[in-house]
Short mmCIF file of C-alpha atoms in Angstrom, two decimals:
data_model
loop_
_atom_site.label_atom_id
_atom_site.label_comp_id
_atom_site.label_asym_id
_atom_site.label_seq_id
_atom_site.Cartn_x
_atom_site.Cartn_y
_atom_site.Cartn_z
CA MET A 206 -9.27 -149.73 -42.92
CA PRO A 207 -12.98 -151.63 -43.79
CA TYR A 208 -13.39 -155.06 -43.44
CA LEU A 209 -15.60 -157.42 -45.27
CA LEU A 210 -18.46 -159.22 -43.70
CA PRO A 211 -20.10 -161.72 -45.32
CA LEU A 212 -21.94 -161.30 -49.43
CA LEU A 213 -25.13 -161.95 -47.99
CA LEU A 214 -26.46 -160.77 -45.13
CA PRO A 215 -27.72 -162.99 -42.37
CA LEU A 216 -30.88 -164.65 -43.27
CA PHE A 217 -32.19 -163.10 -39.79
CA LEU A 218 -30.85 -160.08 -40.12
CA LEU A 219 -32.39 -159.74 -43.75
CA ALA A 220 -35.73 -160.96 -42.09
CA ALA A 221 -36.00 -158.52 -39.14
CA CYS A 222 -35.67 -155.75 -41.84
CA ALA A 223 -37.66 -156.89 -44.70
CA THR A 224 -40.29 -153.98 -43.85
CA GLY A 225 -38.11 -151.20 -43.16
CA PRO A 226 -38.21 -149.76 -39.03
CA SER A 227 -39.84 -151.57 -36.75
CA LEU A 228 -42.61 -149.12 -35.40
CA GLU A 229 -40.11 -148.76 -32.04
CA ASN A 230 -37.35 -147.29 -33.92
CA ARG A 231 -40.03 -144.81 -35.94
CA GLY A 232 -38.92 -142.39 -34.25
CA GLN A 233 -35.74 -142.54 -36.26
CA VAL A 234 -37.04 -141.37 -38.95
CA THR A 235 -37.50 -137.88 -37.37
CA ALA A 236 -34.65 -137.53 -35.23
CA PRO A 237 -31.61 -135.36 -35.95
CA PRO A 238 -28.86 -136.33 -38.30
CA GLY A 239 -26.42 -138.86 -37.10
CA ASP A 240 -22.73 -139.46 -36.45
CA SER A 241 -21.91 -143.24 -36.13
CA ARG A 242 -18.29 -143.41 -35.28
CA HIS A 243 -19.09 -147.31 -37.10
CA LEU A 244 -20.35 -147.02 -40.31
CA THR A 245 -21.77 -150.64 -42.46
CA VAL A 246 -21.52 -149.44 -46.66
CA GLY A 247 -22.96 -150.99 -48.61
CA SER A 248 -22.51 -152.44 -52.29
CA ALA A 249 -25.18 -153.62 -54.87
CA GLY A 250 -22.81 -156.42 -56.00
CA PHE A 251 -21.98 -155.47 -59.33
CA THR A 252 -17.98 -154.33 -60.59
CA GLU A 253 -19.11 -150.14 -60.13
CA SER A 254 -20.72 -150.22 -56.90
CA ASP A 255 -18.21 -152.07 -55.54
CA LEU A 256 -16.02 -149.81 -56.48
CA LEU A 257 -18.02 -146.81 -55.39
CA ALA A 258 -18.52 -148.75 -51.95
CA HIS A 259 -15.11 -148.93 -51.81
CA MET A 260 -14.08 -145.66 -52.22
CA TYR A 261 -16.32 -144.22 -49.77
CA ALA A 262 -15.26 -146.61 -46.79
CA LEU A 263 -11.92 -145.54 -47.42
CA LEU A 264 -12.56 -142.09 -47.23
CA LEU A 265 -14.63 -142.36 -44.22
CA ASP A 266 -11.51 -144.44 -42.97
CA GLN A 267 -9.62 -141.67 -43.47
CA ALA A 268 -11.94 -139.40 -41.54
CA GLY A 269 -11.90 -141.35 -38.41
CA TYR A 270 -14.49 -142.86 -38.70
CA ARG A 271 -14.56 -147.14 -38.95
CA THR A 272 -16.14 -148.98 -41.59
CA SER A 273 -16.84 -152.45 -42.85
CA LEU A 274 -18.13 -153.41 -46.02
CA ILE A 275 -21.51 -155.63 -46.92
CA THR A 276 -22.31 -156.69 -50.66
CA VAL A 277 -26.15 -157.76 -50.98
CA ALA A 278 -27.37 -157.88 -54.09
CA ASN A 279 -31.36 -157.33 -54.28
CA ARG A 280 -32.10 -153.84 -53.44
CA GLU A 281 -35.11 -155.20 -52.24
CA LEU A 282 -33.36 -156.32 -49.40
CA TYR A 283 -30.49 -153.67 -48.64
CA GLU A 284 -32.67 -150.92 -48.72
CA PRO A 285 -35.01 -152.17 -45.61
CA ALA A 286 -31.45 -152.54 -43.97
CA LEU A 287 -30.46 -148.88 -45.19
CA GLU A 288 -33.98 -147.95 -43.72
CA SER A 289 -33.34 -149.86 -40.14
CA GLY A 290 -29.74 -148.70 -39.58
CA GLN A 291 -27.88 -151.82 -40.43
CA ILE A 292 -26.20 -149.85 -43.56
CA ASP A 293 -25.73 -146.82 -43.22
CA VAL A 294 -24.22 -145.61 -46.99
CA VAL A 295 -24.81 -147.22 -50.05
CA PRO A 296 -24.49 -145.75 -53.58
CA GLU A 297 -27.25 -145.15 -55.73
CA TYR A 298 -28.37 -144.12 -58.75
CA ALA A 299 -30.80 -140.33 -58.66
CA ALA A 300 -33.19 -141.24 -60.90
CA THR A 301 -33.54 -145.29 -61.12
CA PHE A 302 -33.43 -144.77 -56.92
CA ALA A 303 -36.42 -142.36 -57.56
CA ASP A 304 -38.33 -144.58 -59.59
CA TRP A 305 -38.28 -147.41 -57.33
CA LEU A 306 -38.71 -146.08 -53.78
CA ASN A 307 -41.83 -144.01 -55.98
CA ALA A 308 -43.12 -147.62 -56.93
CA ARG A 309 -42.50 -148.89 -53.44
CA THR A 310 -44.61 -146.36 -51.82
CA HIS A 311 -47.85 -145.43 -54.87
CA GLY A 312 -47.33 -148.66 -56.07
CA ALA A 313 -45.85 -150.49 -59.26
CA ASP A 314 -48.52 -148.25 -61.38
CA ALA A 315 -47.25 -144.71 -60.02
CA PRO A 316 -46.12 -142.24 -62.74
CA PRO A 317 -42.33 -141.98 -62.77
CA ALA A 318 -40.68 -139.85 -60.07
CA GLY A 319 -37.08 -140.11 -62.16
CA SER A 320 -36.83 -137.90 -64.90
CA PRO A 321 -34.12 -136.31 -67.32
CA ASP A 322 -33.97 -133.28 -65.40
CA LEU A 323 -31.89 -134.10 -62.48
CA ALA A 324 -32.74 -131.32 -60.30
CA ALA A 325 -36.32 -132.61 -60.73
CA THR A 326 -35.35 -135.72 -59.87
CA MET A 327 -33.88 -135.23 -56.87
CA LYS A 328 -36.16 -133.50 -55.84
CA ALA A 329 -38.79 -136.29 -55.74
CA LEU A 330 -36.06 -138.61 -54.58
CA ARG A 331 -35.34 -136.55 -51.25
CA ALA A 332 -38.99 -136.35 -51.03
CA LEU A 333 -39.35 -140.26 -51.17
CA ALA A 334 -35.84 -141.26 -49.22
CA ALA A 335 -36.62 -138.60 -46.07
CA PRO A 336 -40.18 -140.35 -44.64
CA ARG A 337 -37.99 -143.65 -44.85
CA GLY A 338 -35.39 -142.08 -42.15
CA LEU A 339 -32.71 -141.82 -45.58
CA THR A 340 -30.77 -138.43 -46.66
CA VAL A 341 -29.48 -138.63 -50.31
CA LEU A 342 -26.41 -136.06 -50.08
CA ALA A 343 -25.36 -134.10 -53.45
CA PRO A 344 -25.20 -135.94 -57.03
CA GLY A 345 -21.57 -136.14 -58.20
CA ARG A 346 -20.39 -135.12 -61.60
CA ALA A 347 -20.48 -139.37 -62.97
CA VAL A 348 -23.63 -140.42 -63.99
CA ASP A 349 -24.62 -144.23 -65.15
CA GLN A 350 -27.10 -144.07 -67.82
CA ASN A 351 -28.63 -145.77 -70.55
CA ALA A 352 -26.55 -145.07 -74.07
CA PHE A 353 -26.34 -146.19 -77.81
CA ALA A 354 -23.22 -146.85 -79.31
CA VAL A 355 -22.47 -147.50 -83.22
CA SER A 356 -19.36 -149.45 -85.00
CA ARG A 357 -16.50 -146.56 -84.98
CA ALA A 358 -16.38 -147.17 -89.14
CA TYR A 359 -20.27 -146.71 -89.39
CA ALA A 360 -20.33 -143.60 -87.45
CA ARG A 361 -17.14 -142.19 -89.16
CA ALA A 362 -18.35 -143.33 -92.81
CA HIS A 363 -22.17 -141.63 -91.87
CA GLY A 364 -20.84 -138.47 -89.68
CA LEU A 365 -22.51 -139.51 -86.77
CA LYS A 366 -21.49 -138.25 -83.27
CA THR A 367 -24.77 -137.57 -81.91
CA LEU A 368 -28.46 -139.71 -82.15
CA SER A 369 -30.38 -136.48 -83.17
CA ASP A 370 -27.75 -137.12 -86.47
CA LEU A 371 -28.58 -140.42 -86.66
CA GLY A 372 -32.33 -139.76 -87.04
CA THR A 373 -31.70 -136.83 -89.68
CA SER A 374 -29.50 -139.30 -91.47
CA GLY A 375 -32.39 -141.38 -92.72
CA LEU A 376 -30.69 -144.75 -91.69
CA LYS A 377 -32.59 -147.44 -90.54
CA VAL A 378 -31.35 -149.15 -87.24
CA ARG A 379 -31.40 -153.01 -86.37
CA LEU A 380 -30.65 -152.27 -82.50
CA ALA A 381 -28.98 -154.87 -79.68
CA ALA A 382 -30.96 -154.64 -76.56
CA GLY A 383 -32.85 -156.63 -74.37
CA ASP A 384 -36.46 -157.86 -74.95
CA GLU A 385 -37.96 -155.28 -73.13
CA CYS A 386 -36.74 -152.42 -75.27
CA VAL A 387 -39.64 -152.89 -77.56
CA ARG A 388 -41.51 -150.95 -75.23
CA ARG A 389 -39.92 -148.67 -73.27
CA PRO A 390 -39.69 -145.46 -73.70
CA TYR A 391 -35.71 -144.52 -73.19
CA CYS A 392 -35.19 -147.66 -75.74
CA ALA A 393 -37.35 -148.37 -79.33
CA PRO A 394 -40.12 -146.46 -78.75
CA GLY A 395 -38.09 -143.03 -77.50
CA LEU A 396 -35.78 -143.51 -80.24
CA GLU A 397 -38.50 -143.17 -82.68
CA LYS A 398 -40.23 -140.26 -81.29
CA THR A 399 -37.95 -137.90 -79.71
CA TYR A 400 -34.76 -138.51 -82.50
CA GLY A 401 -36.86 -139.64 -85.59
CA ILE A 402 -34.82 -142.91 -86.10
CA GLY A 403 -36.41 -145.70 -87.98
CA ILE A 404 -35.75 -149.10 -86.23
CA THR A 405 -36.31 -151.72 -88.21
CA GLY A 406 -36.06 -154.72 -85.17
CA VAL A 407 -34.69 -155.29 -81.42
CA ASP A 408 -32.29 -158.12 -81.76
CA PRO A 409 -32.57 -159.77 -77.74
CA LYS A 410 -28.90 -160.43 -77.19
CA GLY A 411 -28.99 -158.20 -73.62
CA VAL A 412 -27.90 -154.70 -72.20
CA GLY A 413 -24.31 -154.34 -73.27
CA THR A 414 -23.40 -158.00 -73.34
CA THR A 415 -20.71 -159.34 -75.16
CA PRO A 416 -23.12 -160.80 -77.97
CA ALA A 417 -24.50 -157.78 -78.65
CA LYS A 418 -21.41 -155.57 -79.14
CA GLN A 419 -20.12 -158.35 -81.11
CA ALA A 420 -23.31 -158.14 -83.50
CA VAL A 421 -22.66 -154.29 -83.89
CA ARG A 422 -19.17 -154.75 -84.72
CA SER A 423 -20.08 -157.84 -87.38
CA GLY A 424 -22.93 -155.33 -88.79
CA ARG A 425 -26.05 -157.82 -87.93
CA ASP A 426 -27.18 -154.68 -85.96
CA GLN A 427 -26.25 -151.00 -86.41
CA MET A 428 -26.40 -150.23 -83.10
CA VAL A 429 -26.53 -151.21 -79.38
CA LEU A 430 -28.06 -150.15 -75.63
CA THR A 431 -25.52 -149.87 -73.38
CA THR A 432 -24.37 -147.56 -70.60
CA THR A 433 -22.32 -144.35 -70.72
CA THR A 434 -19.67 -146.13 -68.19
CA ASP A 435 -19.88 -149.11 -70.22
CA ALA A 436 -15.51 -150.53 -70.13
CA THR A 437 -15.46 -152.44 -73.20
CA LEU A 438 -17.10 -150.38 -75.85
CA ASP A 439 -13.07 -149.75 -77.63
CA ALA A 440 -12.36 -153.28 -77.58
CA PHE A 441 -15.07 -153.41 -80.38
CA GLY A 442 -14.14 -150.88 -82.14
CA LEU A 443 -17.62 -148.82 -80.97
CA VAL A 444 -18.09 -145.51 -80.18
CA LEU A 445 -21.12 -143.88 -78.02
CA LEU A 446 -23.50 -141.30 -79.57
CA ALA A 447 -24.68 -138.32 -77.35
CA ASP A 448 -27.67 -138.15 -76.02
CA ASP A 449 -28.43 -134.52 -76.97
CA LYS A 450 -31.83 -134.43 -76.62
CA HIS A 451 -31.81 -136.09 -73.56
CA LEU A 452 -34.07 -138.52 -73.97
CA GLN A 453 -32.32 -140.88 -70.85
CA ASN A 454 -33.22 -140.36 -67.05
CA ALA A 455 -30.42 -138.36 -64.42
CA ASP A 456 -28.94 -141.66 -63.48
CA TYR A 457 -26.00 -139.67 -61.28
CA VAL A 458 -24.02 -141.17 -59.21
CA VAL A 459 -25.69 -140.31 -55.74
CA PRO A 460 -24.59 -141.56 -52.04
CA VAL A 461 -27.62 -142.36 -49.86
CA VAL A 462 -26.86 -142.98 -46.03
CA ASN A 463 -29.52 -143.27 -43.08
CA ARG A 464 -30.29 -139.94 -41.11
CA ALA A 465 -29.82 -140.97 -37.94
CA ARG A 466 -26.40 -142.79 -37.54
CA ALA A 467 -25.18 -140.91 -40.90
CA GLY A 468 -26.40 -137.56 -41.92
CA GLY A 469 -24.33 -135.69 -39.90
CA GLY A 470 -22.41 -132.96 -41.91
CA ALA A 471 -19.45 -134.96 -41.46
CA VAL A 472 -20.09 -137.88 -43.81
CA THR A 473 -21.09 -135.49 -46.20
CA ARG A 474 -18.02 -133.65 -46.75
CA VAL A 475 -16.47 -136.63 -46.89
CA LEU A 476 -17.94 -138.01 -49.54
CA GLY A 477 -18.19 -134.96 -51.12
CA ARG A 478 -14.60 -134.76 -52.05
CA LEU A 479 -15.28 -137.95 -54.09
CA ASN A 480 -18.24 -136.10 -55.85
CA ALA A 481 -16.64 -133.12 -56.68
CA VAL A 482 -13.58 -135.40 -58.62
CA LEU A 483 -15.32 -138.97 -59.84
CA THR A 484 -16.49 -138.18 -63.37
CA THR A 485 -18.28 -140.82 -65.99
CA ALA A 486 -15.00 -140.75 -67.69
CA ASP A 487 -13.77 -142.33 -64.69
CA LEU A 488 -15.90 -144.68 -63.83
CA ALA A 489 -15.79 -146.51 -67.07
CA VAL A 490 -11.78 -146.41 -66.66
CA LEU A 491 -12.03 -148.68 -63.44
CA ASN A 492 -14.90 -150.36 -63.98
CA GLN A 493 -11.93 -152.07 -67.26
CA ARG A 494 -9.64 -152.61 -64.63
CA VAL A 495 -11.27 -154.51 -62.22
CA ASP A 496 -13.81 -156.06 -66.02
CA SER A 497 -10.79 -156.43 -68.04
CA TRP A 498 -7.71 -156.17 -66.12
CA ARG A 499 -9.05 -158.51 -63.30
CA ARG A 500 -7.54 -156.05 -60.49
CA LEU A 501 -9.78 -156.14 -57.29
CA PRO A 502 -11.94 -153.49 -56.46
CA ALA A 503 -10.30 -152.21 -53.61
CA ASP A 504 -6.94 -151.87 -54.83
CA VAL A 505 -8.65 -150.00 -58.17
CA ALA A 506 -10.33 -147.76 -55.50
CA ARG A 507 -7.64 -147.08 -53.76
CA ALA A 508 -5.63 -146.39 -56.48
CA TYR A 509 -8.02 -143.63 -57.98
CA LEU A 510 -8.00 -142.17 -54.46
CA LYS A 511 -4.23 -141.54 -54.28
CA ASP A 512 -4.06 -140.60 -58.12
CA LYS A 513 -6.23 -137.87 -57.12
CA GLY A 514 -5.32 -136.45 -53.52
CA LEU A 515 -8.27 -137.68 -51.90
CA LEU A 516 -6.20 -140.56 -49.90
CA LYS A 517 -3.39 -140.27 -48.26
#
């Protein structure tokens, strides 16, 4: 059974790994894939990441590994720890992680590496990860990407199932989102350019927040920016509109491992079993059980794996 380490890495450990592998350890970057029997699984500290980390650890434990779990709620800290081998496995999101590594490698003004094309995104991500001693495993079926929701009544009244439907309807839309939405290509500018949706304004209530959803439920706003694994939409009477022209980047869930310690075929096979089963809808339900039902991530993760026949 995995054991829990403190919620934050000790300061001396963070200082040691803040810039990735030392010069003495650079040989690990090109070392053969390793198979350490004691693996540290990292979580970014939000519900979904915690759930995925627990599932990874439980499956690895069953396969004969000894695992520990650690939470570092900051990619600027946990990614260098992953490079140095102080964290061995983390759940990530393909396009977001590709863009993050790209900015770290080529600068903040570099063209994006992530895109709506999963194959192109994975190719770019793996090219960025490999020189850092990281291996990106195959993406699964689950994707957690930006998404847009309207009230069920609004969708029914106007016959809306997709963002294209909204664009062709000619309806004017006030959008509840983060204040950065006015300039981000996946948000207001993208909705206007890709779908022809008339955005009359952005109500800066945040991404998927309760006030944002309440604003749409009440009719103050017509649409809210949230995510595909948002577990609370039904409680607010909201439904997602399909991104049928693929405006959003391919943020599929991908396990990322330290090549020298966990890059062997055994870990790939173990985590691949979850990839083959876990869906976007499953993640939304699991998030709901933690966030709304107040169950522990470890218990929810174990129950899911047993239900799917992945855990004895």
